[in-house]
Amino acid sequence: MGPITYDQTCFWIGNSPIYLNSGEFHYFRVPRADWQRRMALFKEAGGNCLATYIPWLIHEPEEGRFVFGAGDGITDLEAFFEAARAAGLYVIARPGPYQYSELIYGGLPEWLFTHYPEVQARTLGGEPFGLPSISYLHPTFLEKARAWFDAVCPLIARHTVSRGGPVALTQFDNELMGIHVWFGGLDYNREALGIGRTGGRYPTFLAERYDNVARLNAAYGTSYVSFDEVMPILPEGPLATSVGGIRRRRDYFAFYTEATTTYAQTLCAWMRERGIDTPFIHNSANPGMNAYFAGMVETLDSAFLLGSDHYYNLSQSWPQNNPTPQYARNVFLSNEELRLFGYPPTVLELPSGSASDWPPITAHDAIACYMTNLAYGMKGHNYYVFTGGPNPPGVGETTDSYDYGAPIGADGQQRPLYEAQAEVGRFIARNPWLVRAARAGDCRVALDLEYGRADRFWRDRGDSLVGPEEAWRFMNEGLLTTAFCASLSPICINLDGDDWVTDTSTPLLVASAESMMRAHQERLVAFLKRGGSALIAPIVPRLDEELEPCTVLGDYLAAPSARLATEAVVRVVVRGPDSDVTNVLKNRVFYPETVPQGANVVSFDERTGTAIGYEMATPHGGRVIVLGLLWDHRKHEQTAMLQAMMARLGLRQRVACSNPNVWTSLRVSGDHGILFLVNLFTSPMKTTVGYRSSTEGWVDLGEHTVPAVSVVPLAVHP
């Protein structure tokens, strides 16, 4: 078995591109006598890899007593590796320390909490989180975790592909930061993080950032004598939305993610020291957390792959219990973020059953989920879980039977979900070119990952016209959703990089807050100076990431400042190329103080005539529209408004779809192409569709009916 490698496009074995089709298969739950049969079933459904947690609490039930290979199936880790190799299946090994997986204490040993309560994550007031929450860098926890890795990593190393085994990828920990965010917020364990301690990690971080305490006091509006005195503040309270308060919260979140990266580096180093030579992987707990890992991606570099978890229903508390357009939009954004990080978009936990029996995961809904992920760029996945089984005695958090409603149940029976996964496997096998395919786009959306992290430090816009977290939501629920309903084909660019700046072939959509990093403003100006065109909404930034005045973008555009419309009634009109769009629904409206010389008004208040948006030619041959609207998508007028604005910017639409409830994704590779029609509503949808071919011009595909909650792939010639 050759090693599995990857690039931004796809996974590889040697010179052959592959789709990574993995399924979670817990050796400690599945009866050993049925391993071979269930592995064969997975392979028949198109699988080529298995993933398994390796639970610390099972293998070290008492401190210092490690149990492996007891012949009980539960602890027979190496026998599982050997069985997978014999079946011709790769393995993703997941030794933790954390597992979750509905195990008590998140898969950590009970003795760790009862004997060493100091290792728990803490609130700012010093109270412990719920029992499963560990402070990652607590020295006692690291000491015990290192002993665990001393025991388990050499066993994994013996079975890596370089030594003739099946282990091709190794995951450190599980859903980092989730255990804190979900159960108490950020971790403030003072001993682990050195808060308020001379020479501690936190004051050292602040000293490196500010050099001297006078600069910190100027930034925070405080009067500390030394860095050792500085304390974080909570996301709410009287200081939360002040400039100094925002800076303090932003700094602590940066510190927290940096500390988490240090923890990840520590685990990777331990695994390397103990002979594990595979690439390392990790799973972001959900699309909304992907941006938190930007620093880790940069630090761990090429030896690391970040994936994400894409669940749509784990209990009745979820907003929707079947895949929805909102789910599809989040999948698109998540896969684009992973691609921009430099990875083949990989869903390391793709729903395959649920820990809740109700609401159910049905085969029909699941196949719509899988095809939606493929339509929006997924290049590998791990079904969680492919097969269930009984929990080892006393360690299950939910029930004693971890059936999970999986394709192969705890008792070994096949369910309709198995055939759904086999159908997806056959689709991938029929279209092997799809693993190298890219989305055919006609416009681009700018991702500001600082905005994507702002929910942890700037939830309220305070005195700002538009806050970063609000701009991120607007990008997602406004610009992106309207673009999909308008039958546009957006792809994403990362404002942190320079690779997109020279490409001026398609217009750029920019959701902007009052603050934007200076480097991001400079890249936007560089793009416009090359002749690029852009729609900027709802305002042009006036501050940098330090909340200091920064008008790099505004100066280039000669853009005036804006003010919030406070009138009781504002009726928005947008001028289209052929006719006006009237009464466009909005959340808030912003008026430019003046209209720049030479600019044309493209949006105004119907009642007063006050300008809301304007269009101008740049000195370098491009066009820019500044549109003072912030909206979440709800009305057809918003669709018509965006279509009108993009037509002004020279958009050459790649796909046309007459029904805004059917979203599309055209994926191409060489002479191959598939146009995916995505209907995630519970009624069938009719639509006429067409696309622009590079060789045949405009191709009319006629009318199609897309069944309820389904994705229809149409073969096309790109």
XYZ file of C-alpha atoms in Angstrom:
718
model
C 0.000 0.000 0.000
C 1.577 3.259 -1.130
C 1.449 6.448 0.945
C -1.466 8.838 0.530
C -0.388 12.369 -0.350
C -2.405 15.433 -1.292
C -2.300 18.855 -2.872
C -4.890 21.613 -3.187
C -6.658 19.636 -5.908
C -7.040 16.087 -4.576
C -5.499 13.086 -2.835
C -2.901 10.905 -4.553
C -1.421 7.433 -4.340
C 1.811 7.693 -6.280
C 0.925 9.358 -9.590
C -2.745 8.390 -9.432
C -5.362 10.858 -8.170
C -7.905 9.273 -5.819
C -11.065 10.146 -3.968
C -10.608 9.420 -0.240
C -13.698 7.399 0.714
C -13.333 6.648 4.418
C -15.735 5.252 7.003
C -15.550 5.345 10.795
C -15.165 1.791 12.114
C -14.493 1.412 15.840
C -12.581 -1.762 16.626
C -13.543 -1.359 20.296
C -17.253 -1.456 19.432
C -17.584 -3.727 16.405
C -17.390 -7.427 17.369
C -14.028 -8.752 16.181
C -15.664 -11.801 14.620
C -17.513 -9.481 12.214
C -14.639 -7.150 11.286
C -13.837 -8.939 8.033
C -17.431 -9.055 6.763
C -18.155 -5.420 7.550
C -14.872 -4.291 6.005
C -15.772 -6.190 2.843
C -19.185 -4.492 2.771
C -17.555 -1.095 3.065
C -15.155 -1.865 0.246
C -18.040 -3.055 -1.946
C -19.735 0.320 -1.374
C -16.684 2.124 -2.759
C -14.691 2.588 0.437
C -10.897 2.636 0.438
C -10.084 3.751 3.995
C -11.272 3.213 7.566
C -10.981 5.632 10.484
C -10.987 4.790 14.148
C -10.636 6.532 17.450
C -8.197 4.902 19.861
C -9.762 5.742 23.223
C -7.358 6.565 26.032
C -9.887 5.619 28.731
C -10.150 2.064 27.367
C -6.438 1.435 27.053
C -5.364 3.073 30.339
C -8.276 2.307 32.677
C -6.027 2.883 35.701
C -3.153 5.308 35.701
C 0.012 3.573 34.564
C -1.731 0.311 33.532
C -1.961 0.063 29.747
C -4.012 -2.661 28.093
C -3.517 -3.615 24.443
C -4.196 -6.871 22.658
C -6.140 -8.618 25.381
C -7.911 -10.774 22.788
C -11.261 -9.217 23.648
C -11.632 -7.168 20.464
C -12.076 -4.074 22.619
C -8.336 -3.516 23.112
C -7.043 -5.330 20.006
C -5.779 -2.280 18.151
C -2.971 -3.982 16.240
C -5.252 -6.836 15.208
C -7.573 -4.211 13.721
C -4.718 -2.681 11.729
C -3.785 -6.130 10.430
C -7.386 -6.865 9.453
C -7.651 -3.579 7.567
C -4.409 -4.294 5.699
C -5.652 -7.757 4.773
C -8.872 -6.196 3.469
C -6.879 -3.723 1.349
C -8.165 -0.699 3.268
C -6.165 2.265 4.496
C -6.607 3.542 8.071
C -6.859 6.977 9.646
C -5.650 6.525 13.241
C -7.150 8.911 15.799
C -5.368 8.493 19.181
C -6.614 11.734 20.702
C -6.001 12.515 23.493
C -9.656 13.551 23.050
C -12.133 11.278 21.285
C -15.657 12.544 22.177
C -17.593 9.816 20.277
C -20.292 9.772 22.981
C -17.791 8.276 25.449
C -17.761 9.431 29.053
C -15.244 12.192 29.756
C -14.858 12.648 25.994
C -12.743 9.488 25.848
C -10.268 10.653 28.496
C -9.681 8.444 31.557
C -11.899 9.087 34.561
C -8.871 9.054 36.857
C -7.486 12.100 35.058
C -10.388 14.212 36.329
C -10.822 12.664 39.756
C -7.096 12.667 40.666
C -6.078 15.871 38.901
C -9.000 18.338 38.910
C -6.581 21.225 38.363
C -6.288 20.273 34.682
C -9.851 21.362 33.873
C -10.527 24.389 31.702
C -11.655 27.400 33.728
C -13.836 30.442 33.334
C -12.304 33.874 33.834
C -13.627 33.710 37.385
C -11.758 30.462 38.007
C -14.733 28.088 37.932
C -14.228 24.762 36.118
C -16.132 24.004 32.923
C -18.086 20.790 32.653
C -15.974 17.744 33.482
C -14.862 16.831 29.948
C -13.149 20.208 29.353
C -9.371 20.046 29.711
C -6.968 22.987 29.620
C -4.728 21.842 26.782
C -1.414 23.222 28.046
C -1.767 22.397 31.720
C 1.573 20.783 32.667
C -0.093 17.918 34.535
C -2.342 17.120 31.590
C 0.617 17.214 29.196
C 2.567 14.882 31.482
C -0.256 12.310 31.502
C -0.988 12.727 27.780
C 2.673 12.211 26.963
C 2.642 8.911 28.856
C -0.417 7.901 26.780
C 1.408 8.749 23.557
C 4.475 6.844 24.817
C 2.264 3.766 24.955
C 0.065 4.114 21.857
C 2.193 5.881 19.237
C 4.800 3.100 18.813
C 1.931 0.670 18.112
C 0.556 2.970 15.427
C 4.049 3.525 14.013
C 4.543 -0.215 13.492
C 1.578 -0.192 11.113
C 2.160 2.921 8.989
C 2.287 2.507 5.224
C 6.048 3.087 5.195
C 6.392 -0.123 7.227
C 3.947 -2.161 5.169
C 0.862 -1.353 7.241
C -2.395 0.451 6.430
C -2.097 3.620 8.576
C -1.830 6.433 6.027
C -2.999 9.442 8.066
C -2.918 10.253 11.782
C -5.202 12.719 13.526
C -4.135 14.645 16.604
C -6.830 15.345 19.178
C -10.406 15.969 18.000
C -12.392 19.094 17.154
C -9.955 21.368 18.945
C -11.455 24.343 20.783
C -14.955 22.855 20.525
C -14.723 21.370 24.014
C -14.211 24.909 25.337
C -16.492 26.927 23.062
C -19.407 24.547 23.646
C -19.092 24.248 27.420
C -17.993 27.637 28.699
C -16.371 29.858 26.081
C -12.607 30.265 25.952
C -10.289 28.663 28.480
C -8.777 30.940 31.167
C -6.937 28.352 33.302
C -4.358 30.618 34.941
C -1.770 27.948 35.648
C -1.917 26.446 32.174
C -1.933 29.771 30.331
C 0.183 31.808 32.736
C -2.430 34.519 33.234
C -1.354 37.036 35.864
C 1.933 35.202 36.481
C 5.430 36.593 36.142
C 6.988 35.081 33.042
C 3.710 33.361 32.204
C 2.590 32.513 28.689
C -0.029 35.286 28.525
C 2.141 38.210 29.724
C 4.916 36.945 27.439
C 2.487 37.017 24.500
C 1.465 40.588 25.362
C 5.077 41.714 25.753
C 5.912 40.327 22.312
C 2.901 42.088 20.816
C 3.303 45.487 22.489
C 7.001 45.629 23.463
C 6.317 47.847 26.483
C 3.394 48.233 28.849
C 2.904 51.898 27.919
C 1.937 50.862 24.372
C -0.471 48.268 25.754
C -2.071 50.853 28.066
C -2.495 53.222 25.135
C -4.224 50.478 23.141
C -6.406 49.234 25.997
C -7.118 52.537 27.761
C -5.671 51.083 30.974
C -2.968 51.952 33.518
C -1.176 48.665 34.197
C 2.314 48.826 35.683
C 3.471 45.529 34.156
C 2.303 42.876 31.699
C 1.966 40.459 34.615
C -1.028 42.429 35.914
C -3.033 42.311 32.695
C -6.221 40.286 32.821
C -8.522 39.308 29.933
C -12.110 40.542 29.847
C -15.298 38.701 28.995
C -17.187 39.112 25.684
C -19.961 40.987 27.473
C -20.085 43.794 30.040
C -19.424 47.544 30.095
C -15.984 47.261 28.446
C -17.009 44.834 25.736
C -17.684 47.262 22.882
C -15.217 50.014 23.736
C -12.192 50.270 21.450
C -9.903 49.177 24.266
C -12.227 46.342 25.191
C -12.412 45.047 21.629
C -8.615 45.096 21.392
C -8.289 43.174 24.672
C -10.765 40.526 23.607
C -9.210 40.242 20.148
C -5.752 39.848 21.693
C -6.944 37.144 24.070
C -8.567 35.181 21.278
C -5.356 35.450 19.232
C -3.457 34.252 22.295
C -5.891 31.378 22.854
C -5.655 30.137 19.251
C -1.859 30.492 19.376
C -1.792 28.392 22.565
C -3.991 25.787 20.848
C -1.528 25.728 17.949
C 1.305 25.166 20.440
C -0.651 22.206 21.815
C -1.099 20.809 18.283
C 2.632 21.227 17.617
C 3.389 19.389 20.845
C 1.209 16.409 19.916
C 2.671 16.241 16.395
C 6.217 16.343 17.785
C 5.439 13.509 20.184
C 4.052 11.398 17.352
C 7.065 12.062 15.135
C 9.454 11.220 17.995
C 7.663 7.898 18.429
C 7.962 6.889 14.798
C 4.698 8.024 13.176
C 5.710 9.339 9.764
C 2.312 9.886 8.128
C 0.793 13.281 7.357
C -1.172 14.716 10.276
C -4.813 15.734 9.982
C -7.345 17.474 12.169
C -11.061 18.196 11.956
C -12.600 21.602 12.511
C -15.800 20.938 14.446
C -18.027 22.774 11.961
C -17.776 25.215 9.048
C -18.151 28.182 11.393
C -14.895 27.275 13.153
C -12.667 26.806 10.081
C -11.323 30.356 10.283
C -10.104 29.716 13.848
C -7.444 27.373 12.418
C -5.730 29.833 10.045
C -2.730 30.220 12.361
C -2.408 26.479 12.835
C -2.509 25.927 9.075
C 0.336 28.419 8.614
C 2.410 27.044 11.495
C 2.104 23.304 10.774
C 2.457 23.917 7.031
C 2.820 21.039 4.560
C 2.819 18.183 7.096
C -0.778 18.956 8.028
C -4.250 18.745 6.486
C -7.282 20.468 7.980
C -10.722 19.058 7.267
C -14.126 19.993 8.629
C -17.230 18.279 10.026
C -20.444 18.832 8.015
C -23.382 17.610 10.080
C -26.936 18.722 9.366
C -28.896 16.928 12.114
C -27.734 15.475 15.408
C -30.794 16.235 17.544
C -34.075 18.145 17.447
C -32.245 21.294 18.581
C -30.605 21.704 15.155
C -32.139 24.488 13.029
C -33.033 21.972 10.304
C -33.287 18.187 10.427
C -32.565 17.547 6.748
C -30.114 19.174 4.324
C -31.322 22.660 3.419
C -30.121 25.509 1.204
C -28.545 27.045 4.317
C -26.624 23.790 4.800
C -25.525 23.862 1.148
C -24.291 27.438 1.483
C -22.267 26.522 4.585
C -20.845 23.475 2.784
C -19.783 25.654 -0.140
C -18.100 28.178 2.146
C -16.389 25.492 4.227
C -15.023 23.657 1.189
C -13.802 26.933 -0.299
C -11.990 27.844 2.935
C -10.261 24.447 3.000
C -9.279 24.805 -0.667
C -7.866 28.262 -0.019
C -5.851 26.880 2.894
C -4.175 24.668 0.281
C -5.993 21.368 0.895
C -8.338 19.123 -1.069
C -11.657 19.911 0.668
C -12.185 16.986 3.038
C -15.154 16.314 5.316
C -13.651 14.312 8.148
C -17.053 13.698 9.719
C -19.787 13.363 7.099
C -23.131 12.340 8.651
C -23.757 8.617 8.463
C -26.376 8.129 11.140
C -26.727 10.069 14.358
C -26.246 9.717 18.099
C -29.951 10.646 18.362
C -32.533 8.150 17.170
C -34.939 11.046 16.580
C -35.077 12.965 14.305
C -33.737 10.240 12.036
C -31.060 10.385 9.370
C -32.868 8.945 6.347
C -31.179 7.461 3.297
C -32.946 9.957 1.030
C -31.748 12.954 3.037
C -28.259 11.504 3.406
C -27.675 11.021 -0.309
C -28.762 14.634 -0.891
C -26.202 15.655 1.728
C -23.418 13.639 0.093
C -24.170 14.879 -3.418
C -24.374 18.479 -2.180
C -20.909 18.153 -0.688
C -19.612 16.705 -3.967
C -21.298 19.455 -5.967
C -19.509 22.080 -3.905
C -16.050 20.574 -4.107
C -15.602 17.764 -1.559
C -12.570 15.634 -2.549
C -12.610 13.182 0.340
C -14.759 12.236 3.285
C -15.038 10.074 6.377
C -18.534 8.733 7.094
C -19.278 9.043 10.796
C -20.053 6.221 11.511
C -20.100 3.444 8.919
C -20.955 0.765 11.458
C -21.869 0.623 15.124
C -21.678 -1.835 17.954
C -21.937 -2.214 21.725
C -20.029 0.219 23.900
C -17.397 -1.369 26.151
C -18.899 -1.782 29.633
C -19.435 1.455 31.511
C -17.915 3.901 29.013
C -20.914 4.932 26.905
C -22.300 8.397 27.556
C -25.611 7.888 25.741
C -26.611 4.202 25.588
C -24.849 0.874 25.893
C -25.462 0.199 22.202
C -23.648 2.577 19.872
C -25.864 1.700 16.949
C -25.920 5.281 15.631
C -28.501 4.403 12.978
C -25.467 3.544 10.857
C -25.518 1.866 7.407
C -24.443 -1.337 9.126
C -26.178 -1.521 12.477
C -24.802 -2.663 15.796
C -26.206 -6.134 15.097
C -24.582 -6.213 11.653
C -27.726 -5.670 9.586
C -27.648 -3.619 6.393
C -29.888 -0.577 6.226
C -31.084 1.644 3.351
C -28.310 4.109 4.220
C -25.802 1.496 3.043
C -27.259 1.485 -0.464
C -27.258 5.301 -0.480
C -23.526 5.268 0.217
C -22.969 2.543 -2.365
C -24.798 4.723 -4.911
C -22.472 7.630 -4.145
C -19.501 5.277 -4.415
C -20.662 4.165 -7.862
C -21.138 7.788 -8.941
C -17.552 8.622 -7.937
C -16.260 5.485 -9.696
C -18.109 6.438 -12.918
C -16.600 9.920 -12.823
C -12.977 9.490 -11.727
C -12.070 12.841 -13.328
C -14.224 14.588 -10.713
C -11.460 14.347 -8.087
C -9.419 16.881 -10.088
C -12.330 19.063 -11.132
C -12.655 22.741 -10.252
C -15.738 24.906 -9.981
C -16.379 27.032 -13.060
C -16.943 30.508 -11.665
C -18.171 33.791 -13.077
C -17.541 35.984 -10.020
C -15.583 35.851 -6.794
C -16.346 36.497 -3.127
C -13.654 37.943 -0.863
C -13.148 36.017 2.394
C -11.777 38.054 5.272
C -10.903 35.362 7.819
C -10.425 37.987 10.515
C -14.146 38.659 10.102
C -14.726 34.887 10.311
C -13.089 34.814 13.764
C -14.757 37.968 15.059
C -17.673 36.122 16.672
C -15.228 35.339 19.498
C -14.229 38.935 20.214
C -16.596 41.404 18.513
C -20.184 40.162 18.518
C -21.726 43.614 19.001
C -20.862 46.336 16.513
C -20.886 48.942 19.296
C -20.284 52.405 17.859
C -19.224 51.036 14.473
C -21.509 51.345 11.489
C -20.812 47.686 10.639
C -18.799 45.270 12.786
C -16.586 42.455 11.420
C -18.813 39.618 12.665
C -21.805 41.353 11.102
C -19.928 41.739 7.803
C -19.109 37.990 7.824
C -22.794 37.142 8.307
C -23.738 39.573 5.555
C -21.226 37.939 3.217
C -22.800 34.562 3.989
C -26.525 35.260 4.401
C -26.669 38.240 2.057
C -24.138 38.282 -0.783
C -23.565 34.528 -1.119
C -27.178 33.462 -0.714
C -28.416 36.092 -3.146
C -25.695 35.098 -5.607
C -26.839 31.463 -5.537
C -30.486 32.470 -5.986
C -29.443 34.762 -8.845
C -27.846 31.799 -10.635
C -24.352 33.236 -10.283
C -21.379 30.892 -9.884
C -19.163 32.414 -7.197
C -15.834 31.067 -6.037
C -13.906 32.485 -3.090
C -10.589 34.256 -2.679
C -8.661 34.736 0.566
C -7.743 38.333 1.355
C -4.795 36.999 3.381
C -3.037 35.920 0.156
C -1.764 37.566 -3.016
C -2.514 34.782 -5.513
C -5.842 36.281 -6.649
C -4.743 39.884 -7.179
C -3.545 39.547 -10.771
C -6.710 37.835 -12.016
C -9.120 40.534 -13.175
C -11.246 38.265 -15.377
C -14.292 38.196 -13.078
C -15.816 40.785 -10.733
C -15.260 40.610 -6.994
C -17.901 40.828 -4.235
C -16.605 42.400 -1.012
C -18.527 42.484 2.267
C -16.825 45.184 4.301
C -16.979 46.299 7.904
C -15.850 49.679 9.194
C -12.511 48.056 10.031
C -10.408 46.000 7.623
C -6.786 44.949 7.869
C -4.433 47.379 6.163
C -2.910 44.515 4.138
C -6.373 43.526 2.899
C -7.145 47.080 1.810
C -3.795 47.215 0.016
C -4.522 43.986 -1.863
C -7.922 45.274 -2.961
C -6.284 48.439 -4.276
C -3.640 46.362 -6.104
C -6.468 44.346 -7.719
C -8.284 47.511 -8.803
C -5.073 49.033 -10.141
C -4.740 46.050 -12.454
C -8.162 46.807 -13.915
C -10.280 44.650 -11.636
C -13.946 45.383 -10.934
C -15.709 45.046 -7.591
C -18.959 45.497 -5.707
C -18.220 46.770 -2.187
C -21.031 46.744 0.377
C -22.278 48.111 2.638
C -19.477 50.630 3.416
C -15.851 51.371 2.585
C -13.592 50.649 5.600
C -12.124 53.584 7.513
C -10.117 51.707 10.179
C -7.431 48.993 10.226
C -7.247 45.847 12.347
C -5.945 47.888 15.296
C -9.000 50.165 15.008
C -6.716 52.992 13.986
C -7.632 55.273 11.050
C -6.802 53.543 7.753
C -8.285 54.747 4.469
C -6.068 52.980 1.931
C -9.033 51.676 -0.066
C -11.140 54.782 0.474
C -8.340 57.063 -0.652
C -7.875 55.139 -3.901
C -11.588 55.368 -4.622
C -11.888 58.932 -3.320
C -14.758 57.398 -1.365
C -16.564 59.606 1.146
C -17.482 58.435 4.613
C -20.964 57.041 5.122
C -23.768 57.593 7.595
C -26.546 55.296 8.748
C -29.990 56.127 7.435
C -32.236 56.917 10.398
C -35.450 57.789 8.570
C -38.510 55.785 9.549
C -39.117 54.808 5.920
C -36.515 54.266 3.204
C -37.584 52.723 -0.117
C -34.528 51.516 -1.991
C -34.332 51.759 -5.773
C -31.494 50.155 -7.734
C -30.897 51.146 -11.339
C -30.492 48.194 -13.671
C -29.150 48.231 -17.238
C -32.684 47.987 -18.649
C -35.104 48.843 -15.826
C -35.068 49.859 -12.188
C -35.528 47.445 -9.288
C -37.800 49.078 -6.730
C -38.470 48.624 -3.020
C -35.455 46.376 -2.404
C -35.650 44.823 1.065
C -32.743 45.723 3.338
C -31.658 45.440 6.949
C -29.871 48.785 7.062
C -29.084 51.575 4.609
C -25.967 53.758 4.514
C -25.786 57.068 2.669
C -22.475 58.366 1.284
C -21.805 61.852 2.654
C -21.223 62.933 -0.955
C -21.107 61.242 -4.351
C -17.541 61.230 -5.717
C -16.882 63.405 -8.739
C -17.494 61.463 -11.941
C -19.478 58.704 -10.197
C -22.995 57.696 -11.273
C -25.730 57.120 -8.726
C -26.980 53.526 -9.077
C -29.164 53.322 -5.974
C -31.245 55.920 -4.148
C -34.109 56.443 -1.745
C -37.304 56.652 -3.777
C -38.885 59.135 -1.339
C -36.054 61.637 -0.950
C -33.755 60.933 -3.892
C -30.811 60.547 -1.500
C -27.987 58.492 -3.023
C -27.382 55.026 -1.520
C -24.955 53.550 -4.053
C -22.705 54.821 -6.803
C -20.651 53.420 -9.660
C -17.333 54.766 -10.851
C -14.615 53.899 -13.322
C -11.189 53.419 -11.798
C -8.120 55.106 -13.306
C -6.920 51.680 -14.434
C -9.830 50.439 -16.521
C -12.010 48.685 -13.969
C -15.327 49.572 -12.388
C -16.368 49.778 -8.742
C -19.823 49.953 -7.201
C -20.127 51.059 -3.587
C -23.599 49.989 -2.450
C -24.789 51.148 0.957
C -27.063 48.186 1.611
C -26.791 45.417 4.182
C -29.325 42.615 3.791
C -30.112 38.995 4.433
C -31.640 37.283 1.427
C -35.422 37.065 1.447
C -36.963 38.649 -1.661
C -36.757 38.303 -5.441
C -36.002 42.028 -5.682
C -32.686 41.339 -3.944
C -31.902 38.761 -6.638
C -32.757 41.252 -9.398
C -30.720 43.948 -7.629
C -27.564 41.809 -7.508
C -28.021 40.703 -11.115
C -28.264 44.364 -12.130
C -25.145 45.336 -10.194
C -23.104 42.442 -11.581
C -24.228 43.207 -15.140
C -22.848 46.716 -14.656
C -19.522 45.164 -13.658
C -19.314 43.100 -16.841
C -20.321 39.683 -15.491
C -20.467 36.945 -18.141
C -22.791 34.461 -16.494
C -21.569 30.853 -16.654
C -24.858 29.137 -15.763
C -28.488 30.253 -16.090
C -31.236 28.676 -14.004
C -34.778 29.991 -14.114
C -35.805 28.798 -10.638
C -34.070 30.625 -7.728
C -34.861 27.662 -5.481
C -32.609 25.406 -7.555
C -28.933 26.167 -7.037
C -26.238 25.080 -9.448
C -22.592 24.096 -9.443
C -20.655 23.503 -12.650
C -17.501 21.448 -12.106
C -15.051 20.862 -14.928
C -11.782 19.080 -15.623
C -10.385 19.050 -19.154
C -13.088 17.798 -21.509
C -15.340 16.626 -18.672
C -18.049 18.546 -16.898
C -21.026 18.028 -14.593
C -23.680 20.634 -13.875
C -25.212 19.825 -10.491
C -28.799 20.966 -9.877
C -29.398 21.263 -6.132
C -32.942 21.294 -4.712
C -32.991 21.038 -0.937
C -36.640 21.911 -0.494
C -39.280 19.296 0.303
C -41.144 19.760 -2.991
C -39.978 18.971 -6.532
C -38.757 21.976 -8.501
C -38.979 22.623 -12.233
C -36.387 24.785 -13.922
C -34.868 25.558 -17.283
C -31.075 25.594 -17.338
C -28.240 26.446 -19.667
C -24.506 27.050 -19.461
C -21.693 28.747 -21.319
C -19.317 26.263 -22.985
C -15.816 27.331 -23.966
C -16.190 25.469 -27.294
C -19.922 25.563 -28.112
C -21.006 28.949 -26.787
C -24.297 29.085 -24.927
C -25.889 25.629 -24.480
C -29.589 25.343 -23.627
C -30.290 22.221 -21.572
C -34.041 22.696 -21.534
C -36.421 22.029 -18.653
C -35.675 19.654 -15.792
C -37.595 18.517 -12.741
C -35.405 18.151 -9.670
C -37.015 15.870 -7.069
C -37.494 17.019 -3.496
C -34.324 17.129 -1.346
C -32.082 15.870 -4.107
C -29.177 16.736 -6.368
C -29.303 15.949 -10.095
C -25.981 15.745 -11.985
C -26.088 16.592 -15.704
C -23.136 15.634 -17.900
C -22.019 18.607 -20.001
C -19.180 19.578 -22.359
C -17.289 22.458 -20.732
